[in-house]
Short mmCIF file of C-alpha atoms and ligand atoms in Angstrom, two decimals:
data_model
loop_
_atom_site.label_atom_id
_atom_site.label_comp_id
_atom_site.label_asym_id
_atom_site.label_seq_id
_atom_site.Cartn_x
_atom_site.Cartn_y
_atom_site.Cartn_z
CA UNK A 181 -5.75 -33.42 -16.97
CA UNK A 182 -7.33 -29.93 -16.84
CA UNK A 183 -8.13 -27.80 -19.94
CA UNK A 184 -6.02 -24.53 -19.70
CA UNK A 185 -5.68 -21.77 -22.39
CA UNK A 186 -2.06 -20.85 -21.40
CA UNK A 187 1.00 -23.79 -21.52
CA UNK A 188 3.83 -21.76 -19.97
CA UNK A 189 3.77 -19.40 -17.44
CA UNK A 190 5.85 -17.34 -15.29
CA UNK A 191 5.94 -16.83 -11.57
CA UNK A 192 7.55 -14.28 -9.11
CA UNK A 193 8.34 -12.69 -5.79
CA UNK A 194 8.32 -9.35 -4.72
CA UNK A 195 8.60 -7.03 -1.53
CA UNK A 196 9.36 -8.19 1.89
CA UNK A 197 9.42 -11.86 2.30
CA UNK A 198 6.54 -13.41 4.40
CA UNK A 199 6.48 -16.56 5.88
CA UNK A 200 4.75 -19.46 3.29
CA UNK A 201 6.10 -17.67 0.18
CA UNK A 202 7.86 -21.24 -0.95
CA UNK A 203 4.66 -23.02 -0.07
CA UNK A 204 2.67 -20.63 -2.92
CA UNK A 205 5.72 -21.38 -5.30
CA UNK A 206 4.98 -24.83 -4.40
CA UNK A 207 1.59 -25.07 -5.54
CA UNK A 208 1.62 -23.17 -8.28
CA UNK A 209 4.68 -25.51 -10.06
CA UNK A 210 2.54 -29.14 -8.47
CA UNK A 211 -0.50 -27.87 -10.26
CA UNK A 212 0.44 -26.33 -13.10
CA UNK A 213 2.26 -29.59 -14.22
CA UNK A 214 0.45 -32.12 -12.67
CA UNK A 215 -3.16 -30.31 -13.39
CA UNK A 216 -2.39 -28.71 -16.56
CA UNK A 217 0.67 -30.10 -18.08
CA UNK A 218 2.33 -26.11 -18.22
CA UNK A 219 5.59 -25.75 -17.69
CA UNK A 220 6.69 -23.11 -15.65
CA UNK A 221 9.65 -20.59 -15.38
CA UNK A 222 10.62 -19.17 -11.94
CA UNK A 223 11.90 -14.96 -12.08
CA UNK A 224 14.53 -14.55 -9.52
CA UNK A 225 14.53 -11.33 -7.10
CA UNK A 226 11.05 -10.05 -7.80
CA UNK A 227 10.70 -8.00 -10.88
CA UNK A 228 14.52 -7.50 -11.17
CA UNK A 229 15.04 -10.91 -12.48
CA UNK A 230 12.29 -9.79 -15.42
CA UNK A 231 14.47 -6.56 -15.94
CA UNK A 232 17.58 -8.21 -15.89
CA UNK A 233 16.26 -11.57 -17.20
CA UNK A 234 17.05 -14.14 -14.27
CA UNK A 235 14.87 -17.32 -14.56
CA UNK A 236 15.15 -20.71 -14.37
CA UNK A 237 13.03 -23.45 -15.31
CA UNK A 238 11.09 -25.31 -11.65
CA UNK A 239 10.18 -28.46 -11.91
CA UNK A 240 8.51 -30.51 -9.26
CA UNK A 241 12.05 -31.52 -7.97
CA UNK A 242 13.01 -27.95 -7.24
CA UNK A 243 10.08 -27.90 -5.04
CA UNK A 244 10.49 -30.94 -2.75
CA UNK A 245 11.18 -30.10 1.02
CA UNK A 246 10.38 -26.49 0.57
CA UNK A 247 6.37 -26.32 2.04
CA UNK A 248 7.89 -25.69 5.63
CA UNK A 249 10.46 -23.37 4.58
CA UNK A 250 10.43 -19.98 5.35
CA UNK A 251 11.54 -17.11 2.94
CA UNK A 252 11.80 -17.54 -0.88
CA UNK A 253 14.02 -20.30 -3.14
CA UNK A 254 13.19 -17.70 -6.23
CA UNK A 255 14.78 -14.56 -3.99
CA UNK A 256 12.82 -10.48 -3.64
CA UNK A 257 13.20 -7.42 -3.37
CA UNK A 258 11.35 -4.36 -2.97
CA UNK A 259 13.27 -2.50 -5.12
CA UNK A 260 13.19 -2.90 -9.05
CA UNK A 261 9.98 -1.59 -10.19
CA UNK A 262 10.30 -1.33 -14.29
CA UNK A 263 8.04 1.88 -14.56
CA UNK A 264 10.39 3.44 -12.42
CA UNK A 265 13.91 1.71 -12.20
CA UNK A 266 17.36 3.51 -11.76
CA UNK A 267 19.48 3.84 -14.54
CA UNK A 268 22.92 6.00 -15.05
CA UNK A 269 22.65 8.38 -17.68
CA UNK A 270 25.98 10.57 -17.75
CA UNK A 271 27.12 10.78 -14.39
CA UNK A 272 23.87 11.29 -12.92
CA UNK A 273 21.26 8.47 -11.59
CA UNK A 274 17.71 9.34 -13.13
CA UNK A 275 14.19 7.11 -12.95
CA UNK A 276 13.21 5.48 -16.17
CA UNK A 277 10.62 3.31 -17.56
CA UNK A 278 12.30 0.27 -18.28
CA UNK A 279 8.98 -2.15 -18.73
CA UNK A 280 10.19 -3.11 -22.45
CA UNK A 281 12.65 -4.72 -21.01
CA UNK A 282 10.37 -7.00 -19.04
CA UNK A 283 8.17 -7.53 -22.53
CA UNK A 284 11.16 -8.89 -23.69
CA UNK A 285 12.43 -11.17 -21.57
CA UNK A 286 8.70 -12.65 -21.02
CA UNK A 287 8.66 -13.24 -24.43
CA UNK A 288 12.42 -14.70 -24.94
CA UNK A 289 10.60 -17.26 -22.24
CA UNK A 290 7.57 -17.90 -23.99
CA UNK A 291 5.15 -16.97 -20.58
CA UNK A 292 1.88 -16.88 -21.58
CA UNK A 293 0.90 -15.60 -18.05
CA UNK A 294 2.68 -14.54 -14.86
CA UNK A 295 1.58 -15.10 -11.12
CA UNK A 296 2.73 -12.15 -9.11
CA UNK A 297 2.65 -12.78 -5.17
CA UNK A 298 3.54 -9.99 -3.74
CA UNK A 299 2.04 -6.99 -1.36
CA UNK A 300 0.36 -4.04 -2.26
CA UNK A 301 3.91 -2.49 -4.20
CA UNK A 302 4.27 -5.68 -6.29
CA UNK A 303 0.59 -6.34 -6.98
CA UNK A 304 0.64 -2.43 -7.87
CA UNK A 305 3.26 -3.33 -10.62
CA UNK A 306 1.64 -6.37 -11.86
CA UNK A 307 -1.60 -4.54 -12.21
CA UNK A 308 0.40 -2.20 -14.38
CA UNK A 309 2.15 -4.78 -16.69
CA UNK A 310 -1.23 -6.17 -16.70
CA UNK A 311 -2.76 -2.99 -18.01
CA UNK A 312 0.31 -2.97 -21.00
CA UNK A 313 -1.14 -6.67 -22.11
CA UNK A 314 1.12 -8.78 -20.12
CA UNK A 315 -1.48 -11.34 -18.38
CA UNK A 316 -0.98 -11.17 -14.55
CA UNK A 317 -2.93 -12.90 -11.52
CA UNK A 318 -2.24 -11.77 -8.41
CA UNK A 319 -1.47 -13.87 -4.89
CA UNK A 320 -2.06 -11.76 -1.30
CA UNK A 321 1.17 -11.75 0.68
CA UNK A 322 2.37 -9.73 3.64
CA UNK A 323 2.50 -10.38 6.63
CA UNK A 324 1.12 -6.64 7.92
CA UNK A 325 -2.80 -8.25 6.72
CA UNK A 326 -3.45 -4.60 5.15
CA UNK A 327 -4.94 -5.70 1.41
CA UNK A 328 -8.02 -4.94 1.34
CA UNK A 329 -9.79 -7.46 -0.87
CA UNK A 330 -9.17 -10.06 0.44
CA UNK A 331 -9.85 -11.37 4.42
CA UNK A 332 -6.48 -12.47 5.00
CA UNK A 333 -2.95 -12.56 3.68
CA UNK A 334 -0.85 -15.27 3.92
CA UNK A 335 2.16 -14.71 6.45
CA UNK A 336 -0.01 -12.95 8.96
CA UNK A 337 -0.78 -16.09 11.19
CA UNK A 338 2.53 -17.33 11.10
CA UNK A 339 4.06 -13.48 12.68
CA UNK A 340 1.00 -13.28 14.88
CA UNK A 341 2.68 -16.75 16.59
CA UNK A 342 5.74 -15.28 16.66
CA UNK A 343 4.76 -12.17 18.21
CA UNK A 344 2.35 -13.94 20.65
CA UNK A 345 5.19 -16.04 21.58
CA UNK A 346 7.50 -12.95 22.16
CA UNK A 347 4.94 -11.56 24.55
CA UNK A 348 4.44 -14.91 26.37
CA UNK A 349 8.08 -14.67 27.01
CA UNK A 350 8.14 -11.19 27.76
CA UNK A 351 5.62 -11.69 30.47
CA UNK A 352 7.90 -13.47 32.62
CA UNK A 353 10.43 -10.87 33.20
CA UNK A 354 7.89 -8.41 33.68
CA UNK A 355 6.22 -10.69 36.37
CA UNK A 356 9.59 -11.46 38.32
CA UNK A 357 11.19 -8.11 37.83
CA UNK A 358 7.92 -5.94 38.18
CA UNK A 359 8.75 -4.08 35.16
CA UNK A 360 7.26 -2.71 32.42
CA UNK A 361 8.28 -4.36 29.11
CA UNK A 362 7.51 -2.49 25.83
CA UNK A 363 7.31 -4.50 22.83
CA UNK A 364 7.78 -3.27 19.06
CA UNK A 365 5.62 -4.71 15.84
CA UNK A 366 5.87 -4.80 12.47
CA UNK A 367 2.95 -3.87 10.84
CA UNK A 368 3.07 -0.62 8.66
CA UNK A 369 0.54 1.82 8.53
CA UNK A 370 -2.40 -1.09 10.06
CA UNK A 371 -2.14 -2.19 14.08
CA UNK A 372 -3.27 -6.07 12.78
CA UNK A 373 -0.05 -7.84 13.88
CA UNK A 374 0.07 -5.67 17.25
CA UNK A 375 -3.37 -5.74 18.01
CA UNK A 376 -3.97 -9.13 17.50
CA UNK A 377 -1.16 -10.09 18.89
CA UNK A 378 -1.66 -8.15 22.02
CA UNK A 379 -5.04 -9.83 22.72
CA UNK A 380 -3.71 -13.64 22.08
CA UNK A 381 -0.65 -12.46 24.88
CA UNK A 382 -2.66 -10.44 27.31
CA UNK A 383 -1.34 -7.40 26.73
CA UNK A 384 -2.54 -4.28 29.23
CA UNK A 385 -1.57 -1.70 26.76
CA UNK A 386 -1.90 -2.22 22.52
CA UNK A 387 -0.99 1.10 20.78
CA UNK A 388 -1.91 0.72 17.32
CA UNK A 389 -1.54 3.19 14.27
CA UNK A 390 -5.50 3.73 14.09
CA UNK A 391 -5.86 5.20 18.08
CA UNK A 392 -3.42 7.57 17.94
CA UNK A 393 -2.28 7.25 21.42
CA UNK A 394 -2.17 9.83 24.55
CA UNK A 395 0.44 9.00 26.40
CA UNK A 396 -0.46 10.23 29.48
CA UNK A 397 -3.82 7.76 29.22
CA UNK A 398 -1.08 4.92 29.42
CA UNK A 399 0.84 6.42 32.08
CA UNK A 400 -2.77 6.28 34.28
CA UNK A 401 -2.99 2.37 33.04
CA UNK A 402 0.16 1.38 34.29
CA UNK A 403 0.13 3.21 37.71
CA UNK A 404 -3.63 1.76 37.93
CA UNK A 405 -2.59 -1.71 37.38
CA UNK A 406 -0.07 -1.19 40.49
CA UNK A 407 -2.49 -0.05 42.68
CA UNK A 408 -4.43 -3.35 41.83
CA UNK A 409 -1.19 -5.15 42.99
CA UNK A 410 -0.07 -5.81 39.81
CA UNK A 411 3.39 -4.80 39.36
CA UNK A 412 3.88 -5.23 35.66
CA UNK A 413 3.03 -3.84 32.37
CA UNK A 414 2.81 -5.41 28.90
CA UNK A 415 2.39 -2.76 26.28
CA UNK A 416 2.28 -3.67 22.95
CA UNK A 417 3.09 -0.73 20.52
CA UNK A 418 2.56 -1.14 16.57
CA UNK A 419 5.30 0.92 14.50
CA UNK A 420 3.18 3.16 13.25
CA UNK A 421 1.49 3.89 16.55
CA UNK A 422 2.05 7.56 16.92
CA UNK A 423 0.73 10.06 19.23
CA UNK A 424 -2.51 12.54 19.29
CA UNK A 425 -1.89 15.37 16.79
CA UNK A 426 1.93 13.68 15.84
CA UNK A 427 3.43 11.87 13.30
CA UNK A 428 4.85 8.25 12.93
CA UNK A 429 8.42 7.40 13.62
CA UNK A 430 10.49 7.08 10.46
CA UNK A 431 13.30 5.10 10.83
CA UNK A 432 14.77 4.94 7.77
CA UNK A 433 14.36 6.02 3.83
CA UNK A 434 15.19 3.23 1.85
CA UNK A 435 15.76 5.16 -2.01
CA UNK A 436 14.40 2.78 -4.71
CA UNK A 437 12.02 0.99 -2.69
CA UNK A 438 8.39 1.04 -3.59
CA UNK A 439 7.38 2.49 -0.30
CA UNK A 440 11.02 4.37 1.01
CA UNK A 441 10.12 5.06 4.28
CA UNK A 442 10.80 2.30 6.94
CA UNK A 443 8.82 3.22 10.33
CA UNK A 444 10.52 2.03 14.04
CA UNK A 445 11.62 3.81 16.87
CA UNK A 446 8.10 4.60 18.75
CA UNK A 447 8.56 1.61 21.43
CA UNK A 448 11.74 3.75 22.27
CA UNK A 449 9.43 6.57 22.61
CA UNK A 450 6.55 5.21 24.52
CA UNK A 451 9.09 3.39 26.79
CA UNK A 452 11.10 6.43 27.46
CA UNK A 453 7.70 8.59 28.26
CA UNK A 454 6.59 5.42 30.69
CA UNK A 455 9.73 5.28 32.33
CA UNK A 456 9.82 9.21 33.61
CA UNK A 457 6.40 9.17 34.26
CA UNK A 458 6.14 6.13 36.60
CA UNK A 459 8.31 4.79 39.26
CA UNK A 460 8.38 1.35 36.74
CA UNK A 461 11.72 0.31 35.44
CA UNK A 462 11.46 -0.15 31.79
CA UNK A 463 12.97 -2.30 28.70
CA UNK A 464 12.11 -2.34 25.05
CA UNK A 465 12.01 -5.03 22.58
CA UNK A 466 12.03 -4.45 19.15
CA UNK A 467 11.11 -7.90 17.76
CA UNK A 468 11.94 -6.94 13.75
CA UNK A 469 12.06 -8.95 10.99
CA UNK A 470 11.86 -12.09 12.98
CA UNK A 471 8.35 -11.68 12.69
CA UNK A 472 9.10 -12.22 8.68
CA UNK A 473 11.00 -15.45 9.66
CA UNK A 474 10.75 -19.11 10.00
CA UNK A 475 8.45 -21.99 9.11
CA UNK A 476 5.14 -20.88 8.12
CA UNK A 477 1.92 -21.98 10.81
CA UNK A 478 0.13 -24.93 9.55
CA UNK A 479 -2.92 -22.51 8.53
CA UNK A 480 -0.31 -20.43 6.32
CA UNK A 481 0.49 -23.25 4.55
CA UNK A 482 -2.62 -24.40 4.19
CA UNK A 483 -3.47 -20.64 2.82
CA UNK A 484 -0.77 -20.26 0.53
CA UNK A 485 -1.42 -23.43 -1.02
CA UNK A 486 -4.71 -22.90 -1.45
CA UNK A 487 -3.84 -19.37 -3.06
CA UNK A 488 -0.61 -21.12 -5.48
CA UNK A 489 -3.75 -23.85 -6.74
CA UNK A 490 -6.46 -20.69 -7.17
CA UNK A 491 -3.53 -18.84 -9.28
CA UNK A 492 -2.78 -21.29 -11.43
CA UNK A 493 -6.66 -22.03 -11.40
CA UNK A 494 -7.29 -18.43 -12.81
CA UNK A 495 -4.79 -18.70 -15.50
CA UNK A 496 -5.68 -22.00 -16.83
CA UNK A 497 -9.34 -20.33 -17.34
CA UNK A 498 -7.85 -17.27 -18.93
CA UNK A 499 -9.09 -14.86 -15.92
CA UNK A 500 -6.08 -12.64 -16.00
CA UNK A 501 -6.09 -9.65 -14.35
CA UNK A 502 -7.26 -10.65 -10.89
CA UNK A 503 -6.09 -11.80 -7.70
CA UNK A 504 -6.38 -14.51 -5.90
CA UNK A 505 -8.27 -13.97 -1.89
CA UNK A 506 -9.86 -14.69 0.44
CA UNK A 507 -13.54 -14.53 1.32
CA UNK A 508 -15.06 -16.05 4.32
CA UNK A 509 -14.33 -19.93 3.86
CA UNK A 510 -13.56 -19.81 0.12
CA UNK A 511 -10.96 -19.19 -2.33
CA UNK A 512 -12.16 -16.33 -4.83
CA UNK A 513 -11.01 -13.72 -6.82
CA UNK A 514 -11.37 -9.86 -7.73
CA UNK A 515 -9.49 -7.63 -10.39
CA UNK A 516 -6.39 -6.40 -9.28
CA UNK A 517 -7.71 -2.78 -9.22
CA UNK A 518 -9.39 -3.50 -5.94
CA UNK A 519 -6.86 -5.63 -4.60
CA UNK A 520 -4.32 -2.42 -4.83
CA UNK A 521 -6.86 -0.27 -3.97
CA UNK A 522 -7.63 0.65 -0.26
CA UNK A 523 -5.14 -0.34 2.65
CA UNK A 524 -6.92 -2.86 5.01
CA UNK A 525 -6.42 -1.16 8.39
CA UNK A 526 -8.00 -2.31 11.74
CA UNK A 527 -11.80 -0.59 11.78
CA UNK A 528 -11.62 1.73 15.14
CA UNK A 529 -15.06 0.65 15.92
CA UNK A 530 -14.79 -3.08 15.35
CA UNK A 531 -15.22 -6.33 16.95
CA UNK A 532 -12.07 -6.72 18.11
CA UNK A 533 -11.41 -3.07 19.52
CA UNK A 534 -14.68 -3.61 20.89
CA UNK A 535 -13.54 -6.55 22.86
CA UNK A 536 -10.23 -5.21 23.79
CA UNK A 537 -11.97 -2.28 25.80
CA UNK A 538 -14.61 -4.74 27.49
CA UNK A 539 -11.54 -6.62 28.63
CA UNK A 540 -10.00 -3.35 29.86
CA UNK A 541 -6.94 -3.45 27.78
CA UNK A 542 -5.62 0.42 27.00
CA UNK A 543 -5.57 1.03 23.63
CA UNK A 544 -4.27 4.69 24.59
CA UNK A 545 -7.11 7.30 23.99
O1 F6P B 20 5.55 -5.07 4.84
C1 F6P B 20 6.25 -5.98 5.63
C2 F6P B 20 7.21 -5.28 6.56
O2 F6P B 20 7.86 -6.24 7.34
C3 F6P B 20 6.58 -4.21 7.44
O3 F6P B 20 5.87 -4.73 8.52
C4 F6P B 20 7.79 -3.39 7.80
O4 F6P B 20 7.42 -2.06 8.09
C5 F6P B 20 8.64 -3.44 6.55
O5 F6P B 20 8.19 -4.56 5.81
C6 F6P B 20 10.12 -3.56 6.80
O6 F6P B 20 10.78 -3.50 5.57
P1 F6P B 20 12.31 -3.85 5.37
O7 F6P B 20 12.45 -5.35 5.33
O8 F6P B 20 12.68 -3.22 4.09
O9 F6P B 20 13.06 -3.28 6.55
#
């Protein structure tokens, strides 16, 4: 058995679910009890179950069957953030700190340490709790790819499948109808999942929140292609694609969340402009949160496992702190600082941009 300096620790999900959450969870309980004898105490619903104190105990049997599961058994949200949760005071809703609260309940549970997997809001938090002497390592997930220390997050493959798939299916409308078929992607404020999807489905057009797009650029793609005698368009649009000199589309604001505002509504947008422009018939598909969905690809798996075993890795050598990621072939790890720092977005004048224009896909400007 392993020498660790903590017995006990904690572990929890936060923000949007991504795709090889349980497979994290999975490691993390398999070696912390079979590598280091801890026991460990799952926090339901991100950091409300630490507000509210929801845990339970996992033991190895709570994690059998769930490596190919999609989602998370402990629950999330992207709400409950203690330095900043809702509470009624009279008959008015104000914002306090309620982080106490969460020094409490770790300690009515004995945690020694806590593994936070979460995106750039939950990591933000941990990093915070962390600061306040709680003793917090970090694992990468989203699937949007845009952490910056650290070369991948886990989730990312397993939408870039889904949305590859999505186009693959696309294509064959577009083919027998001669149409142009818009599709939407998740992404946030970085083009990863759309761009990289667009290349692995031969996309003609990939609009992505780093080019902002001219629409009239796409317009000349599209009636180009049907000179060549090809009668249909893919065109890939990122939801935070937006156009020269304007702003993103904001769906929704979500009050409470750690980022409130939701983007969607620019494949609408780009679809409509194509449509009037061009004698193409048009359709729109907004794939959504079944990009977030399903079993995880074999290499997210293999990733979050590999990130649930560095976790517990990190805490059994008393580097709190940090988080897991990352770097070329290996497993490292940097302070959580950097990990919240920067937003990994796709470099305008990289590889794969690079290839995408030698290939002659549009990327709008
Ligand atoms: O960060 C993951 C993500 O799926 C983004 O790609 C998307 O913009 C957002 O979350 C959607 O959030 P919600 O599930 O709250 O609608």
């Amino acid at each position: 058995m392993g020498k660790s300096v903590v017995k006990r620790i904690g572990v929890l999900t936060g923000g949007g679910d991504a795709p090889g959450l349980n497979a994290v969870i999975r490691a993390v309980v398999k070696t912390a009890i079979r590598e280091y004898g801890m026991n460990v105490v799952g926090f339901e619903n991100g950091f409300g179950g630490l507000i509210k104190n929801q845990a339970r105990e996992l033991t190895e049997f709570d994690v059998i069957g769930i490596l190919p599961r999609g989602g998370t058994i402990l629950g999330t949200t992207n709400r409950d953030n203690p330095f900043h949760y809702p509470v009624i005071k009279g008959d008015k809703k104000i914002f306090a700190d309620v982080s106490d609260r969460v020094f409490e309940n770790i300690s009515i549970h004995g945690i020694e340490a806590l593994v936070v997997i979460g995106g750039d809001g939950s990591l933000a938090i941990g990093k915070e709790l962390n600061d306040q002497g709680l003793k917090v390592v970090g694992v990468p997930k989203t699937i949007d790819n845009d952490l910056s220390a650290t070369d991948q997050t886990f989730g990312f493959d397993t939408a870039l499948a889904t949305a590859t798939e999505a186009i693959d299916k696309l294509h064959t409308t577009a083919e027998s109808h001669h149409r142009v078929m818009v599709l939407e992607l998740m992404g946030r404020y970085a083009g990863w999942i759309a761009l990289a999807a667009g290349l692995a489905g031969g996309a003609d057009v990939i609009l992505i929140p780093e080019i902002p797009y001219n629409i009239d650029v796409v317009v000349e793609k599209i009636n180009a292609r049907s000179q060549e005698r090809k009668k249909f368009s893919i065109v890939v649009v990122a939801e935070g694609a937006k156009p020269l000199g304007g702003e993103m589309v904001v769906s929704k604001h979500v009050e409470d969340s750690f980022d409130p505002v939701r983007l969607g509504g620019v494949g609408n947008v780009v679809a409509q402009a194509i449509e009037s422009a061009t004698d193409k018939e048009t359709r729109v598909t907004v794939l959504g949160h079944l990009q977030r969905g399903g079993s995880p690809t074999a290499y997210d798996r293999i990733l979050a496992t590999r990130y649930g075993t560095g976790a517990v890795n990190l805490a059994a050598e008393g580097k709190f702190g940090r988080m897991v990621c990352l770097k070329g072939q290996n497993i490292e790890s940097v302070p959580l600082e950097q990990a919240v720092g920067e937003l990994h977005t796709v470099p305008v004048n990289g590889e794969l941009i690079k290839v995408a224009r030698q290939l002659g896909i549009c990327l709008g400007d």
